[in-house]
CSV table of C-alpha atoms and ligand atoms in Angstrom, one decimal:
chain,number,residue,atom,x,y,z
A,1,UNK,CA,63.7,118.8,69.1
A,2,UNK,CA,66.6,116.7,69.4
A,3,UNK,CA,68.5,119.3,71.2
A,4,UNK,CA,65.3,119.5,73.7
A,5,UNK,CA,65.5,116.5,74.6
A,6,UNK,CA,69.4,115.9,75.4
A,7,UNK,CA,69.0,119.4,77.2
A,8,UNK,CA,66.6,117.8,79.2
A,9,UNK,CA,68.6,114.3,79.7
A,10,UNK,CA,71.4,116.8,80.9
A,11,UNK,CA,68.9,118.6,83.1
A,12,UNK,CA,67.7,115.0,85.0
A,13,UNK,CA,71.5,113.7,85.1
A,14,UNK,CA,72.8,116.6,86.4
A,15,UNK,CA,73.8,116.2,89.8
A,16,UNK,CA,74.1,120.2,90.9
A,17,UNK,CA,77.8,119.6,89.0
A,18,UNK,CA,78.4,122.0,87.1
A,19,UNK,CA,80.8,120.0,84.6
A,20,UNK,CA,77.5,117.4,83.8
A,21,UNK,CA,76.7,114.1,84.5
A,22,UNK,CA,78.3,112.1,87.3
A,23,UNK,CA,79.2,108.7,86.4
A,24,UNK,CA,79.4,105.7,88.2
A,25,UNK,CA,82.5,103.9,87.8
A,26,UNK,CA,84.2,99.5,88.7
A,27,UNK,CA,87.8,99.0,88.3
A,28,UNK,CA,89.7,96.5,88.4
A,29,UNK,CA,92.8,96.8,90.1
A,30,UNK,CA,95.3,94.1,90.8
A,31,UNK,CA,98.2,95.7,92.8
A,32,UNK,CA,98.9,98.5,94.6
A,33,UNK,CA,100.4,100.0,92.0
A,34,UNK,CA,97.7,99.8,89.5
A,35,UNK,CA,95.4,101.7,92.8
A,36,UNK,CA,97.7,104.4,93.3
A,37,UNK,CA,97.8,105.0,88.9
A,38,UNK,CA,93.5,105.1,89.4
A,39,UNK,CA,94.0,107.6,92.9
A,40,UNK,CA,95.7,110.2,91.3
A,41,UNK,CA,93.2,110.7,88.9
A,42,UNK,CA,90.0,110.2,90.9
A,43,UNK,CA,88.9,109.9,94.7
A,44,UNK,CA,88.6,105.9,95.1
A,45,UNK,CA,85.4,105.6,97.3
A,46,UNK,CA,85.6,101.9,97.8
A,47,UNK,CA,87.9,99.0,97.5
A,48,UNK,CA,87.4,95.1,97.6
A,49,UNK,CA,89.4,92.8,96.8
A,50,UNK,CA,90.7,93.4,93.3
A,51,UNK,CA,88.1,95.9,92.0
A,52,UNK,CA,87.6,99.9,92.7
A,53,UNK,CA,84.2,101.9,92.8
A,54,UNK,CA,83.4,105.4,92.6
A,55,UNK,CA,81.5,107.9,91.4
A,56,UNK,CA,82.9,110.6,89.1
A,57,UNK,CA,82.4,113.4,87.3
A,58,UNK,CA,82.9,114.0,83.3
A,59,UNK,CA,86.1,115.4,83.6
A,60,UNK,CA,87.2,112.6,85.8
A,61,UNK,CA,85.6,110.0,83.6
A,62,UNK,CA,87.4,111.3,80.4
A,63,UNK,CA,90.6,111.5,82.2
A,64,UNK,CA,90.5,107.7,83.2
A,65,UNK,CA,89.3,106.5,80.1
A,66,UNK,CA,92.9,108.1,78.5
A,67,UNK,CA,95.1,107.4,81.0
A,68,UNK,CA,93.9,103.9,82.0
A,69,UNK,CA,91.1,102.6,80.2
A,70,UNK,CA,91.8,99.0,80.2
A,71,UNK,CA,91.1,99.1,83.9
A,72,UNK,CA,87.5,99.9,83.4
A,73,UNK,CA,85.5,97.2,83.7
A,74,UNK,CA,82.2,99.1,83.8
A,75,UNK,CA,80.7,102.8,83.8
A,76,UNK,CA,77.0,104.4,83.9
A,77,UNK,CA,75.6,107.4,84.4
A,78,UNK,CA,74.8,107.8,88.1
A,79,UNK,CA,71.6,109.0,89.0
A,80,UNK,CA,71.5,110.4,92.6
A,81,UNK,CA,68.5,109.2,94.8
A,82,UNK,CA,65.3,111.1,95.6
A,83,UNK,CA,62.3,113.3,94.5
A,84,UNK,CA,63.4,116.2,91.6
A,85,UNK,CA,63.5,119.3,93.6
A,86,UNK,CA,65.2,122.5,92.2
A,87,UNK,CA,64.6,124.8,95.2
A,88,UNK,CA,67.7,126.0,97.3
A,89,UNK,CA,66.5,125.5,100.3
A,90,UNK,CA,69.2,124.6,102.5
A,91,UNK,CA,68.1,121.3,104.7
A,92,UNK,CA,68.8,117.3,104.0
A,93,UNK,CA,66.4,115.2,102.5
A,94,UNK,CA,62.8,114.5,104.2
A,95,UNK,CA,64.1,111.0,105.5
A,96,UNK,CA,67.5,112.6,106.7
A,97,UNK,CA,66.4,115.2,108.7
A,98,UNK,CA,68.3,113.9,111.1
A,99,UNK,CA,71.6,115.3,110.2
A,100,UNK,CA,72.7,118.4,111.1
A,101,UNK,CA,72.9,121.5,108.4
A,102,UNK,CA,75.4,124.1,109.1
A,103,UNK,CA,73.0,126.2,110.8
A,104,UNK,CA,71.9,123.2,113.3
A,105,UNK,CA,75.5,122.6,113.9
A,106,UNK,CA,76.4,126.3,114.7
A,107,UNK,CA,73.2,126.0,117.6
A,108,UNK,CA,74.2,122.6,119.2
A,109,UNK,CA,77.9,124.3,119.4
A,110,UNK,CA,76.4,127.8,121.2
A,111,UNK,CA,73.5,125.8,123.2
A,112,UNK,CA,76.7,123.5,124.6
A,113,UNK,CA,78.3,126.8,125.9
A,114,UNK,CA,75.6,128.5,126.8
A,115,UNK,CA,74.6,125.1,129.4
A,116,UNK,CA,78.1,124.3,130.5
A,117,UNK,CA,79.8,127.5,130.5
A,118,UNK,CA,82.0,126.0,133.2
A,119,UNK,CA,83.5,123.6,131.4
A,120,UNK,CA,83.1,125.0,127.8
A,121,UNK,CA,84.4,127.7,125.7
A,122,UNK,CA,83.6,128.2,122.0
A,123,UNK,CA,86.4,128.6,119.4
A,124,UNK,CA,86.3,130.5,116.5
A,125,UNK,CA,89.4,128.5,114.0
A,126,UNK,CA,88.7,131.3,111.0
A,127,UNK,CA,85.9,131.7,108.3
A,128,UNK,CA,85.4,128.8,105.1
A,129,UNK,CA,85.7,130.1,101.5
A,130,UNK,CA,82.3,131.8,101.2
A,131,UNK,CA,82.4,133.5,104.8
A,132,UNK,CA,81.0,130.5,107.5
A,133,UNK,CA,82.7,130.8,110.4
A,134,UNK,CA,84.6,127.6,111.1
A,135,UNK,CA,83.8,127.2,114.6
A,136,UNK,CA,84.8,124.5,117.2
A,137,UNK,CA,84.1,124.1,121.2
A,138,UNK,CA,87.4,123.2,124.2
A,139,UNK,CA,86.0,121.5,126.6
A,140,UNK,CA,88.3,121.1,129.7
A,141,UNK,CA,88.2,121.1,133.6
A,142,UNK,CA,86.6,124.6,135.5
A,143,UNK,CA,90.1,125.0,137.0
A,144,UNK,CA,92.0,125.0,133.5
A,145,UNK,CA,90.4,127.6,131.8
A,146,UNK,CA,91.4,130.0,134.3
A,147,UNK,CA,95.3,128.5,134.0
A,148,UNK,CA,97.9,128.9,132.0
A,149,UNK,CA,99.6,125.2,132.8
A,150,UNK,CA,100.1,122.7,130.5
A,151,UNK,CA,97.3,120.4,129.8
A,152,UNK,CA,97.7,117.4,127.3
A,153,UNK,CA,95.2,118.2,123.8
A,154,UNK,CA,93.3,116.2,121.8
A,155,UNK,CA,91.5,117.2,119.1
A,156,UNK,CA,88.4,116.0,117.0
A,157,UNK,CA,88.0,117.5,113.9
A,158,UNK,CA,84.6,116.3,111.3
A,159,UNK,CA,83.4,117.1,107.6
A,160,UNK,CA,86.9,117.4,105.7
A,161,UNK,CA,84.6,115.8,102.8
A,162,UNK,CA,81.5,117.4,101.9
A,163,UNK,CA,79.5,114.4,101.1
A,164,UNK,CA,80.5,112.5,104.3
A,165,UNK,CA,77.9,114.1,106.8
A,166,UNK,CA,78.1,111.5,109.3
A,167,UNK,CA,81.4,112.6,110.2
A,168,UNK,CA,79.9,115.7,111.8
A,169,UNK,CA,77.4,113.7,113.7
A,170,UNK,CA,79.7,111.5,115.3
A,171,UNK,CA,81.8,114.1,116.5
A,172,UNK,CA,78.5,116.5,117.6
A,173,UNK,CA,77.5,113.2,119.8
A,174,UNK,CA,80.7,113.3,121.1
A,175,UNK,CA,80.6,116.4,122.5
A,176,UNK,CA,77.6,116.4,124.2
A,177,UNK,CA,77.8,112.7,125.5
A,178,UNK,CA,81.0,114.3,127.5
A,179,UNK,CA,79.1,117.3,128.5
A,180,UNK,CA,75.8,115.6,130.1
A,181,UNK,CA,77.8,112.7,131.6
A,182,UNK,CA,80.5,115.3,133.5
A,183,UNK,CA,79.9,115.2,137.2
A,184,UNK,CA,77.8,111.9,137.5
A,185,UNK,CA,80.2,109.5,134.9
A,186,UNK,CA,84.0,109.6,137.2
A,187,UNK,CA,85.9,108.1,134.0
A,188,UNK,CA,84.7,111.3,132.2
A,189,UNK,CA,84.7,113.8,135.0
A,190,UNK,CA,88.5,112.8,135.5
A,191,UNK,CA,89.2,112.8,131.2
A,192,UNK,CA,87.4,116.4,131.0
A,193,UNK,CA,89.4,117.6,133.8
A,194,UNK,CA,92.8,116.3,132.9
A,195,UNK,CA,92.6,116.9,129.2
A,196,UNK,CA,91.7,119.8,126.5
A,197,UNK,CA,89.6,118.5,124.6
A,198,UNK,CA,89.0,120.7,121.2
A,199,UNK,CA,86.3,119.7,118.2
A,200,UNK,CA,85.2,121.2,115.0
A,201,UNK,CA,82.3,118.9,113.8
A,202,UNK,CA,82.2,120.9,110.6
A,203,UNK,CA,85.2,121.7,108.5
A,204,UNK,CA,83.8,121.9,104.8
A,205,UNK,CA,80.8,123.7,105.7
A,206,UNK,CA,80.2,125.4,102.1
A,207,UNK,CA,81.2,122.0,100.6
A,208,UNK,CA,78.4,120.4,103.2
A,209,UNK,CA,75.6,122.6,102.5
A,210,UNK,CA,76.1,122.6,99.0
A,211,UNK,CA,75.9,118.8,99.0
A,212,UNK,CA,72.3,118.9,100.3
A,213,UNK,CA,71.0,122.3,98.8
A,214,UNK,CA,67.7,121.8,97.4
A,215,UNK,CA,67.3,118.5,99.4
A,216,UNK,CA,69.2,116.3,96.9
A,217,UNK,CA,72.3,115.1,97.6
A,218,UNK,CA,75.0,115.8,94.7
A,219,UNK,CA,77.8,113.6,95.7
A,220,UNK,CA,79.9,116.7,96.4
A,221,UNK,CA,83.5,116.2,97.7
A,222,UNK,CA,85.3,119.4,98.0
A,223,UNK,CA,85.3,122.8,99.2
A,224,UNK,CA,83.6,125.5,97.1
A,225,UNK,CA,86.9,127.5,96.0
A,226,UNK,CA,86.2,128.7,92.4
A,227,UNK,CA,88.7,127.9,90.4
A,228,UNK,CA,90.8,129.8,87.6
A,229,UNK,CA,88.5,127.7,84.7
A,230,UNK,CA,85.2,128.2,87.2
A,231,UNK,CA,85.2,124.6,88.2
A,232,UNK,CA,84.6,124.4,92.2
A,233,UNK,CA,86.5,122.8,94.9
A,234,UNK,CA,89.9,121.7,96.6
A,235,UNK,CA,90.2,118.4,98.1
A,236,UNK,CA,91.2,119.8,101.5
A,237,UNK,CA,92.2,116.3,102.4
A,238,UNK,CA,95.1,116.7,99.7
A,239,UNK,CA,95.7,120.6,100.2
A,240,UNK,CA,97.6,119.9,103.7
A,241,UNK,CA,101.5,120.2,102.9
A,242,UNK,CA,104.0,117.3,103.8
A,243,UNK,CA,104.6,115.6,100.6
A,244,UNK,CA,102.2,117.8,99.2
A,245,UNK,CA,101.4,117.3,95.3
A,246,UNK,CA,103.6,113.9,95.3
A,247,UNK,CA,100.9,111.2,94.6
A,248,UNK,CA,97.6,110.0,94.6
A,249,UNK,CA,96.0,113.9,94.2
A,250,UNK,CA,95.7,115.5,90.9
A,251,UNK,CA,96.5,119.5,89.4
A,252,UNK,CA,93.6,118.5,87.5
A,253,UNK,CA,91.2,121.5,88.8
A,254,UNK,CA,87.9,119.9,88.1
A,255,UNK,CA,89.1,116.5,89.5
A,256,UNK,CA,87.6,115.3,92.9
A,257,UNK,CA,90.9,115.1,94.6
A,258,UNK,CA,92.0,118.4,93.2
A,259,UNK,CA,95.2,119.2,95.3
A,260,UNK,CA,94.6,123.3,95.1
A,261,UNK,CA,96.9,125.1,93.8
A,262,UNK,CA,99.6,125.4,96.5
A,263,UNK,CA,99.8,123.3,99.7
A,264,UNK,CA,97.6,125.7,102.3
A,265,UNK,CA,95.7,127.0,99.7
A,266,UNK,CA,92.1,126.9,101.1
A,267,UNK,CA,90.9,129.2,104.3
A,268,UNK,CA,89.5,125.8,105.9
A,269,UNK,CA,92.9,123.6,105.9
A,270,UNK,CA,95.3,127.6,106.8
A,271,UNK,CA,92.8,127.2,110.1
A,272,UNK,CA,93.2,123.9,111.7
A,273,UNK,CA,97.1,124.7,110.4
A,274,UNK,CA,96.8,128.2,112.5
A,275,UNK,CA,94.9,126.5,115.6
A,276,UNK,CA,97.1,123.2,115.8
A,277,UNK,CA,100.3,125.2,115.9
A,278,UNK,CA,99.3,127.5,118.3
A,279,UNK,CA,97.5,125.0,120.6
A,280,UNK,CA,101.0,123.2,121.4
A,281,UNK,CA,99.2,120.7,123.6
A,282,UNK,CA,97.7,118.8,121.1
A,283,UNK,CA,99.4,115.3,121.0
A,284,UNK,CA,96.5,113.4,119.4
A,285,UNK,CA,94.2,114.5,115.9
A,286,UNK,CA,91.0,112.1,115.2
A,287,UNK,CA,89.7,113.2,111.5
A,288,UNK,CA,86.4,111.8,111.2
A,289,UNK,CA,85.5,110.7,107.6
A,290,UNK,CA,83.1,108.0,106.0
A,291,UNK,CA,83.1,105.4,104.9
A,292,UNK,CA,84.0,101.4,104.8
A,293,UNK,CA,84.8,101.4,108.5
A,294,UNK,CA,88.4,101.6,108.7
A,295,UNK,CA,91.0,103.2,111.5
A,296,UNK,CA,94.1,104.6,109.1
A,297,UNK,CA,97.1,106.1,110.6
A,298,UNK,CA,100.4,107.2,109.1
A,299,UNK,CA,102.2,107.3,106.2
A,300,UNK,CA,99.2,107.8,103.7
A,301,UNK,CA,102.1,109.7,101.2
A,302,UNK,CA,104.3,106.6,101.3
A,303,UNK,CA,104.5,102.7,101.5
A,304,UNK,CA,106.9,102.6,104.0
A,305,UNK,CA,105.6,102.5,107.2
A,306,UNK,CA,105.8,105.2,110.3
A,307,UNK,CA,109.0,103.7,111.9
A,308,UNK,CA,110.8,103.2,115.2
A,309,UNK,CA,108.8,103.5,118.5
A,310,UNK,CA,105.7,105.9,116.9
A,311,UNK,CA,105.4,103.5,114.4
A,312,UNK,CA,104.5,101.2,117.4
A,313,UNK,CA,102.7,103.5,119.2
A,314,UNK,CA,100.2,103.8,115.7
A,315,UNK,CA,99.4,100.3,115.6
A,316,UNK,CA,98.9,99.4,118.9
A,317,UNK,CA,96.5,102.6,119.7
A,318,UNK,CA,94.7,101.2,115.9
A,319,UNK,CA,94.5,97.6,116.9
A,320,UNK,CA,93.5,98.2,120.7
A,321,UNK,CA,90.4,101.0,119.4
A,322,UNK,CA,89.6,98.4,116.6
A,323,UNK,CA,88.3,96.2,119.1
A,324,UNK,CA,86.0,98.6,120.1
A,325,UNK,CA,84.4,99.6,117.0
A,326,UNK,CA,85.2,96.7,114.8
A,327,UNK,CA,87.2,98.6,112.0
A,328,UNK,CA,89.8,97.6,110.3
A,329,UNK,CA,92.8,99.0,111.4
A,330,UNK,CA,95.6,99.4,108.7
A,331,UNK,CA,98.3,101.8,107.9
A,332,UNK,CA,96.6,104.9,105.3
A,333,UNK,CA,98.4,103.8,101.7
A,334,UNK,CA,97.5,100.3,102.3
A,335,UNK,CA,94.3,101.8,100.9
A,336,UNK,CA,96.2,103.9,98.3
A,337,UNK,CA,98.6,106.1,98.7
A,338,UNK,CA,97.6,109.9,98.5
A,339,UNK,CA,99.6,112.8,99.5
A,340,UNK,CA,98.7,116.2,101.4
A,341,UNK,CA,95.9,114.4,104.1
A,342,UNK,CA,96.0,115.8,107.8
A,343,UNK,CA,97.2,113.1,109.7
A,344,UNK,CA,100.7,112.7,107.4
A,345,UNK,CA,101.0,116.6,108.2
A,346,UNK,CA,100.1,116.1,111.6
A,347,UNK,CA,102.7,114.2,112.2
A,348,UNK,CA,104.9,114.9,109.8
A,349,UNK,CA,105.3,118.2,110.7
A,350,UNK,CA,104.2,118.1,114.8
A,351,UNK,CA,104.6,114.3,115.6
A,352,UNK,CA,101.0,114.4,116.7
A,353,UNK,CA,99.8,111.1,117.2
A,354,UNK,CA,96.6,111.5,113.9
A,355,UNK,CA,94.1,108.7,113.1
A,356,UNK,CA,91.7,108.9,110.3
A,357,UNK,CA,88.6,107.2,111.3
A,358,UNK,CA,86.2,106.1,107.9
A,359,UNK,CA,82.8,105.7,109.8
A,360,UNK,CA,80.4,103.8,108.7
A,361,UNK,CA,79.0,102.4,106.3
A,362,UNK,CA,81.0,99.2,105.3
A,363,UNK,CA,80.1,99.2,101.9
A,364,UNK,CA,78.8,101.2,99.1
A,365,UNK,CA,76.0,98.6,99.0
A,366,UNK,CA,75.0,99.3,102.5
A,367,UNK,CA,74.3,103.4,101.7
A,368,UNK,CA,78.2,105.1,100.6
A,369,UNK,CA,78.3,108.5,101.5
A,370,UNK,CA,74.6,108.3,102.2
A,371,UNK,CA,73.5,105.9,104.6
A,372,UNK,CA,70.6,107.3,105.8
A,373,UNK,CA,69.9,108.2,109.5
A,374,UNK,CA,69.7,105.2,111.4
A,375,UNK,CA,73.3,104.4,111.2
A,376,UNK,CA,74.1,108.0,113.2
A,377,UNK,CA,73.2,106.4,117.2
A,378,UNK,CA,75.1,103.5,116.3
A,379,UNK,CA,78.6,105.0,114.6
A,380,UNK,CA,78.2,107.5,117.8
A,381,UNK,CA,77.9,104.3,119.8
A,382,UNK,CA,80.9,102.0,118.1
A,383,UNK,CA,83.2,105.1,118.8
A,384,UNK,CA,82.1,106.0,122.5
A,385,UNK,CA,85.5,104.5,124.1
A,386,UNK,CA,87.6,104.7,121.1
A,387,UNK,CA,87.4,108.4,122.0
A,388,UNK,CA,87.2,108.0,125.3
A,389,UNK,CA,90.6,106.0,125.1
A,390,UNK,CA,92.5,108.9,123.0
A,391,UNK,CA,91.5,111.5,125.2
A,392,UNK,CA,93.0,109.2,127.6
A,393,UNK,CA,96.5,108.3,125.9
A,394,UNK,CA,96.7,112.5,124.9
A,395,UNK,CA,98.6,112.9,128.2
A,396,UNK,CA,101.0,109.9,127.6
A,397,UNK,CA,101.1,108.1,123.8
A,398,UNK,CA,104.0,106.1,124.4
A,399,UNK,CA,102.2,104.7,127.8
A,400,UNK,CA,100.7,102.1,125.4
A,401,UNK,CA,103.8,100.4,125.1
A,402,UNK,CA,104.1,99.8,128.6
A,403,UNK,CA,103.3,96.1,129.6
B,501,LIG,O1,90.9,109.8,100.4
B,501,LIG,C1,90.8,110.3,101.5
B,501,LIG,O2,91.0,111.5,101.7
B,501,LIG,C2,90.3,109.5,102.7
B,501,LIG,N1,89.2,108.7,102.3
B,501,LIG,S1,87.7,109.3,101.9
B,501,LIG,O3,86.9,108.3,101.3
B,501,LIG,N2,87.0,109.8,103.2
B,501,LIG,O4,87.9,110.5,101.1
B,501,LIG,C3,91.4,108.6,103.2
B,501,LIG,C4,92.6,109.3,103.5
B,501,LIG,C5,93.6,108.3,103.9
B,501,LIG,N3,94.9,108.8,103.6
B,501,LIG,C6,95.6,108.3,102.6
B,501,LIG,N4,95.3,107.2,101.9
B,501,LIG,N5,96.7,109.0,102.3
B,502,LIG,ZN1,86.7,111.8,103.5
């Protein structure tokens, strides 16, 4: 009888995880270096002030409560939101129907090049760990896809993080507000014809779908890699390789920020590798993620921060966009310092000009990961001419120096 019952405890915790219960987790964390200890053992999904917040799974839990339990202030299990459903259909829940599913995505994309075919070409950047195709759209002037000159590149890339679905919407409005306004809006006509202008709303799509299979979120992070124990998942936002493996990710398999086994492990992060290297144009990456409302740039790996000119060019291009949107700008380890993200690779590696952008919501108390879908018109809205403005500066970073 006993056994029953925890069997069924287990069965109304469990989360679609296959390692159990998921546990909410407050820390408290006084300094930097105390946040950087906590973020190489779990992803940090929030901080304030002097106290951390996240959700995490039983491995994770165990693994803090060893390493650094006098930093726990307070842990319960979390129970996930919504009606009990243990069907696999693929689709968010009821009040979220909103969002785009993989599926949904894949139709905006091809609808977009089916209606502007002169300004639109679909891209196909390689195929996700189960067999999705990872596809993306250029968008660029009539007279540049039939050239071979050199055009400046931007590119917008959504969905590294499973869980973090509004960073495929923001990036899908994107697209089409560029698309419908071409020809009447002149700011736009002139961007779209000056620029290439490349987006992948949808990196993680086997990590995305999983999160809402059955029409119950499960807080899933990752990719869907099985791994050599038969825990799921890299963190593709620590698999990239500068400084790969050298802080704030774990080798922990069944941790949440799981670095993979070797930097480029994972079909999803090999693509955007493959396409940014052989699209030599690109001078600007936006990586759309969720949430607290924050504009990061360079170094995430390291305290010290990007130096010389760049390092200018960063926070001006942070600080100018922030009054936009209202985020915070700051440099990336001024959250906490993690190693093997795309933007530290990006420019790292390419001196690409890459800005993490942690949509909305502000706070965990205002929704987390799932915020529901009436904040998707207005993150779109905040981060109309903070786009606009990249595509702009693609053809000339440094120009934002100029007085
Ligand atoms: O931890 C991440 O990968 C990003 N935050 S999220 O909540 N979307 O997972 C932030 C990456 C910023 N980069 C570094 N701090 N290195
Ligand atoms: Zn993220």
């Amino acid at each position: 009888m006993r056994k029953l019952i925890t069997m069924a405890l287990a069965a109304i915790f469990m989360t679609g995880n296959a390692f159990g219960a998921m546990h909410f987790v407050h820390l408290k964390a006084k300094t930097d270096i105390e946040r950087s200890k906590i973020a190489n053992i779990i992803h940090i999904d929030q901080v304030i002030e002097d106290s951390i917040y996240a959700v995490v799974n039983e491995d994770d839990l165990k693994e803090l409560k060893k390493e650094i339990g006098y930093l726990l202030i307070e842990t319960h299990v979390y129970v996930p939101k919504g009606p009990k459903n243990n069907s696999e259909e693929i689709e968010f829940p009821k009040k979220d129907e909103k969002y785009h599913t993989y599926k949904e995505t894949m139709d905006v994309l091809d609808e977009m090049a089916r209606k502007y075919p002169k300004i639109v070409t679909s891209l196909s950047l390689g195929t996700s760990v189960e067999g999705r195709e990872l596809k993306g759209l250029r968008i660029t002037g009539p007279r540049n896809l039939k050239s071979d000159a050199f055009i400046p590149g931007i590119f917008f890339v959504g969905a590294h993080h499973a869980r973090e679905h509004l960073s495929t919407e923001v990036p899908l409005l994107l697209l089409k507000y560029l698309l419908e306004n071409y020809g009447t809006d002149q700011r736009i006509t002139d961007l779209v014809n000056g620029r290439d202008i490349y987006f992948v709303p949808m990196l993680n799509p086997d990590g995305a779908m999983h999160d809402i299979k059955g029409r119950k979120y499960k807080m899933w992070r990752k990719n869907r890699i099985e791994n050599s124990k038969g825990s799921f998942g890299v963190d593709l936002n620590r698999n990239y390789s500068y400084g790969w493996g050298t802080g704030g990710s774990s080798r922990r398999e069944t941790s949440d920020v799981f670095m993979g086994p070797k930097p480029f492990s994972e079909p999803e992060t090999q693509a955007v590798k493959k396409f940014v290297e052989e699209h030599a144009n690109i001078r600007i990456i936006l990586s759309f993620h969720t949430f607290s409302e924050l504009i990061l740039y360079p170094w995430g790996g390291k305290k010290d921060g990007v130096s010389g000119k760049d390092g200018q060019v960063f926070t001006k291009m942070a600080e100018t966009m922030s009054k936009w949107n209202k985020y915070k700008p700051m440099q990336a380890s001024g959250l906490y310092v993690a190693t093997g993200d795309t933007c530290d690779w990006a420019y790292g590696e390419h001196g690409i000009f890459c800005f993490t952008f942690e949509l909305s919501p502000k706070s965990r108390w205002r929704g987390g990961f799932y915020p529901g879908a009436k904040v998707i018109e207005p993150a779109f809205q905040a981060n109309i001419l903070p786009a606009l403005y990249l595509i702009d500066k693609a053809a000339d970073p440094y120009g934002v120096l100029k007085k």
